[in-house]
Amino acid sequence: TIQDLPSSAAKMIPRAASASELPRRSGEWFLHSGIQDTSGGIARYYRADLARNNAVSTEITGYGIMMMVGFLVGGWLIAQELRRRGLYEEYAADITVAAVIGGIVGAKLWYWVVNGGNLFSRGGLVWYGGFVGGALAVLLNGMRLKVPTRWTTELCAPALPAAYALGRIGCFIVNDDYGHPTDLPWGVKFPQGLPPTTAQNLQQQFGVTLPPGTDPAAVLAVHPTQLYEAIIMLADEFPQMNCKSP
């Protein structure tokens, strides 16, 4: 039996686990069926170390997956445009790598400047910082490769809406960045959101005014602004795909 798991994991794994659910060799990754900590689009995987009779964990979040998908789709769209123009397609990979590095560093630095805390913590990314950092990295890398800045921006601009839309879907998956309370039929409740959409959280953290007598523990439906933005960005993307300059 795998023992000595991290304390957070040990609380979630039942004492009596099926032997078939556990790894048989070191280095094997497994998702234990007894772990219920999959809220907010998070799946926690464990890597077995049978020699030490323990396991180490890692988390895969829906936001992280969609963020990477956004970068890859953006790079693919740029590559398609380069191919259409008969230009060097590999420049799309250069742009994507620069965007990933600059975007993540910029998003983390922006969050750290505004909120403080541990710069190297897992969470804490701000879109504004990601956009600024990613744009600077892409432009500087283009200058290094002696690509005219106008060409780089012209290639990247049409891909940005699609990449942004995918990132916002990631926010929806992890129940983050929602809007104000609503009674509309498509309102969404996030009982395990970041933070949960309880009346108390909405009042204290976001200054939302609620009717007197509202139960502080009540989970309220809110606008899924993540999906609103994703739809708007995709609506902006399709006309650009059909209006290519020569």
Coordinates of C-alpha atoms in Angstrom, one line a residue:
T1 CA 0.0 0.0 0.0
I2 CA 1.2 3.5 -0.8
Q3 CA 1.7 5.3 2.5
D4 CA 3.1 8.6 3.7
L5 CA 1.2 10.6 1.1
P6 CA 1.0 14.4 1.5
S7 CA -1.3 15.3 4.4
S8 CA -3.9 16.8 2.0
A9 CA -3.9 13.6 0.0
A10 CA -4.0 11.3 2.9
K11 CA -7.2 12.8 4.1
M12 CA -8.8 12.1 0.7
I13 CA -7.7 8.5 0.2
P14 CA -9.9 5.8 1.9
R15 CA -8.1 3.4 4.2
A16 CA -9.3 0.3 2.3
A17 CA -8.2 0.8 -1.3
S18 CA -8.4 -1.8 -4.0
A19 CA -5.0 -3.1 -4.9
S20 CA -5.8 -2.7 -8.6
E21 CA -6.0 1.0 -8.0
L22 CA -2.4 1.3 -6.8
P23 CA 0.7 1.4 -9.0
R24 CA 2.9 -1.7 -9.3
R25 CA 6.2 0.0 -10.0
S26 CA 8.1 3.2 -9.1
G27 CA 7.7 6.2 -11.4
E28 CA 4.2 5.2 -12.4
W29 CA 1.6 8.0 -12.3
F30 CA -1.9 7.2 -11.1
L31 CA -5.2 9.0 -10.4
H32 CA -6.6 7.4 -7.3
S33 CA -10.3 6.8 -7.6
G34 CA -10.8 7.6 -3.9
I35 CA -9.6 11.1 -4.3
Q36 CA -12.5 13.5 -4.4
D37 CA -10.5 16.7 -4.7
T38 CA -11.5 17.4 -8.3
S39 CA -13.3 20.6 -7.7
G40 CA -12.6 23.6 -9.8
G41 CA -11.4 21.5 -12.7
I42 CA -8.4 20.1 -10.7
A43 CA -7.2 16.5 -10.9
R44 CA -4.5 15.5 -8.6
Y45 CA -2.1 12.7 -9.8
Y46 CA 0.4 10.8 -7.7
R47 CA 3.8 9.4 -8.8
A48 CA 4.7 6.2 -7.0
D49 CA 8.0 5.7 -5.3
L50 CA 7.8 2.1 -4.1
A51 CA 11.4 2.1 -2.8
R52 CA 10.5 4.7 -0.3
N53 CA 6.9 3.5 0.1
N54 CA 5.4 6.8 -0.7
A55 CA 4.1 9.0 -3.5
V56 CA 4.4 12.6 -4.6
S57 CA 1.6 14.6 -6.1
T58 CA 1.0 17.0 -8.9
E59 CA -2.0 18.9 -10.0
I60 CA -3.4 19.3 -13.5
T61 CA -6.0 22.2 -13.8
G62 CA -8.5 22.9 -16.4
Y63 CA -7.2 26.4 -16.6
G64 CA -3.6 25.3 -17.2
I65 CA -4.7 22.9 -19.9
M66 CA -6.8 25.5 -21.7
M67 CA -4.1 28.1 -21.4
M68 CA -1.7 25.8 -23.2
V69 CA -4.3 25.0 -25.8
G70 CA -4.8 28.7 -26.3
F71 CA -1.1 29.2 -27.0
L72 CA -0.9 26.2 -29.3
V73 CA -4.0 27.2 -31.3
G74 CA -2.7 30.8 -31.6
G75 CA 0.6 29.4 -32.9
W76 CA -1.2 27.1 -35.3
L77 CA -3.3 30.0 -36.7
I78 CA -0.1 32.0 -37.2
A79 CA 1.6 29.1 -39.0
Q80 CA -1.4 28.8 -41.3
E81 CA -1.1 32.5 -42.2
L82 CA 2.6 32.2 -42.8
R83 CA 2.0 29.2 -45.1
R84 CA -0.7 31.1 -47.0
R85 CA 1.8 33.9 -47.6
G86 CA 4.5 31.5 -48.5
L87 CA 6.7 32.7 -45.7
Y88 CA 8.9 30.8 -43.1
E89 CA 6.4 28.8 -41.1
E90 CA 8.8 28.0 -38.3
Y91 CA 8.5 31.6 -37.2
A92 CA 5.1 30.6 -35.6
A93 CA 7.0 28.4 -33.2
D94 CA 9.3 31.2 -32.3
I95 CA 6.3 33.4 -31.6
T96 CA 4.6 30.8 -29.5
V97 CA 7.6 30.0 -27.3
A98 CA 8.2 33.7 -26.7
A99 CA 4.5 34.3 -25.9
V100 CA 4.4 31.4 -23.4
I101 CA 7.6 32.5 -21.5
G102 CA 6.8 36.2 -21.6
G103 CA 3.1 35.8 -20.9
I104 CA 3.6 33.6 -17.8
V105 CA 6.4 35.7 -16.4
G106 CA 4.5 38.9 -17.0
A107 CA 1.2 37.5 -15.6
K108 CA 3.1 36.3 -12.4
L109 CA 5.0 39.6 -12.0
W110 CA 1.9 41.7 -12.3
Y111 CA 0.1 39.6 -9.7
W112 CA 3.1 39.8 -7.4
V113 CA 3.4 43.6 -7.7
V114 CA -0.3 44.1 -7.0
N115 CA -0.8 41.5 -4.3
G116 CA 2.6 40.5 -3.0
G117 CA 3.1 37.1 -1.5
N118 CA 5.3 34.3 -2.9
L119 CA 6.5 35.1 -6.4
F120 CA 7.0 31.4 -7.1
S121 CA 3.7 30.1 -5.9
R122 CA 1.6 27.9 -8.2
G123 CA -1.3 30.3 -8.5
G124 CA -1.6 34.1 -9.1
L125 CA -1.7 35.1 -12.8
V126 CA -3.1 38.4 -14.1
W127 CA -4.2 38.7 -17.7
Y128 CA -2.9 42.2 -18.1
G129 CA 0.6 41.3 -17.1
G130 CA 0.4 38.2 -19.4
F131 CA -0.6 40.4 -22.4
V132 CA 2.1 42.9 -21.7
G133 CA 4.8 40.3 -21.0
G134 CA 3.9 38.1 -23.9
A135 CA 3.7 41.1 -26.4
L136 CA 7.1 42.4 -25.3
A137 CA 8.7 38.9 -25.5
V138 CA 7.2 38.3 -29.0
L139 CA 8.3 41.7 -30.3
L140 CA 11.8 41.6 -28.9
N141 CA 12.2 38.1 -30.3
G142 CA 11.1 39.3 -33.7
M143 CA 13.6 42.1 -33.6
R144 CA 16.3 39.6 -32.6
L145 CA 15.4 37.6 -35.7
K146 CA 15.3 40.8 -37.8
V147 CA 11.6 40.4 -38.6
P148 CA 9.8 43.8 -39.1
T149 CA 7.6 44.7 -36.1
R150 CA 4.7 45.4 -38.4
W151 CA 4.8 41.9 -39.8
T152 CA 4.9 40.4 -36.4
T153 CA 1.9 42.3 -35.1
E154 CA 0.0 41.7 -38.3
L155 CA 0.6 37.9 -37.9
C156 CA -0.3 37.9 -34.2
A157 CA -3.4 40.1 -34.1
P158 CA -5.8 37.7 -35.8
A159 CA -4.7 34.8 -33.5
L160 CA -5.2 36.7 -30.2
P161 CA -9.0 36.5 -30.0
A162 CA -9.1 32.7 -30.4
A163 CA -6.3 32.2 -27.9
Y164 CA -8.0 34.5 -25.4
A165 CA -11.3 32.8 -25.8
L166 CA -9.8 29.4 -25.0
G167 CA -8.2 30.9 -21.9
R168 CA -11.5 32.3 -20.7
I169 CA -13.0 28.9 -21.1
G170 CA -10.3 27.7 -18.8
C171 CA -11.4 30.3 -16.2
F172 CA -14.9 28.9 -16.4
I173 CA -13.7 25.4 -15.9
V174 CA -11.9 26.3 -12.6
N175 CA -14.9 28.6 -11.6
D176 CA -12.9 31.8 -11.6
D177 CA -13.5 35.4 -12.9
Y178 CA -17.3 35.2 -12.8
G179 CA -19.7 38.2 -12.8
H180 CA -22.4 39.7 -10.6
P181 CA -25.5 37.8 -9.3
T182 CA -28.3 37.3 -11.8
D183 CA -31.7 35.7 -12.1
L184 CA -31.3 35.0 -15.8
P185 CA -31.8 31.3 -16.8
W186 CA -28.2 30.9 -17.8
G187 CA -26.8 32.1 -14.5
V188 CA -24.3 29.7 -13.0
K189 CA -23.6 28.8 -9.3
F190 CA -20.1 28.1 -8.3
P191 CA -20.2 26.4 -4.9
Q192 CA -16.5 25.5 -5.2
G193 CA -15.5 28.6 -7.1
L194 CA -12.4 30.9 -6.6
P195 CA -14.0 32.0 -4.3
P196 CA -17.4 30.3 -4.0
T197 CA -20.3 32.4 -5.0
T198 CA -21.8 32.7 -1.6
A199 CA -23.6 35.8 -0.6
Q200 CA -21.0 36.5 2.0
N201 CA -18.1 36.3 -0.4
L202 CA -19.9 38.4 -3.0
Q203 CA -20.6 41.1 -0.4
Q204 CA -17.3 41.1 1.4
Q205 CA -14.8 40.5 -1.5
F206 CA -16.6 42.2 -4.4
G207 CA -18.9 44.8 -2.7
V208 CA -22.1 43.4 -4.2
T209 CA -25.3 44.8 -2.7
L210 CA -27.8 42.1 -1.9
P211 CA -31.4 42.3 -0.6
P212 CA -31.6 42.5 3.2
G213 CA -32.0 39.1 4.9
T214 CA -30.0 37.2 2.3
D215 CA -28.5 34.1 3.9
P216 CA -24.7 34.7 3.9
A217 CA -24.1 31.0 3.2
A218 CA -26.5 30.9 0.2
V219 CA -24.7 30.0 -3.1
L220 CA -26.0 32.5 -5.7
A221 CA -26.1 32.3 -9.5
V222 CA -23.9 34.7 -11.2
H223 CA -23.2 35.9 -14.8
P224 CA -20.8 33.5 -16.6
T225 CA -18.7 36.4 -17.8
Q226 CA -16.0 34.0 -18.8
L227 CA -18.3 32.5 -21.5
Y228 CA -19.5 35.9 -22.5
E229 CA -16.0 37.0 -23.3
A230 CA -15.2 33.7 -25.1
I231 CA -18.2 34.1 -27.4
I232 CA -17.3 37.8 -28.1
M233 CA -13.7 36.8 -28.9
L234 CA -14.8 34.0 -31.2
A235 CA -17.3 36.2 -32.9
D236 CA -14.4 38.6 -33.6
E237 CA -12.1 35.8 -34.8
F238 CA -14.2 34.5 -37.6
P239 CA -14.5 37.7 -39.7
Q240 CA -10.7 38.1 -39.4
M241 CA -10.1 34.6 -40.7
N242 CA -12.1 35.5 -43.8
C243 CA -10.5 39.0 -44.4
K244 CA -6.9 38.2 -45.1
S245 CA -4.6 40.8 -46.5
P246 CA -2.5 39.7 -49.5

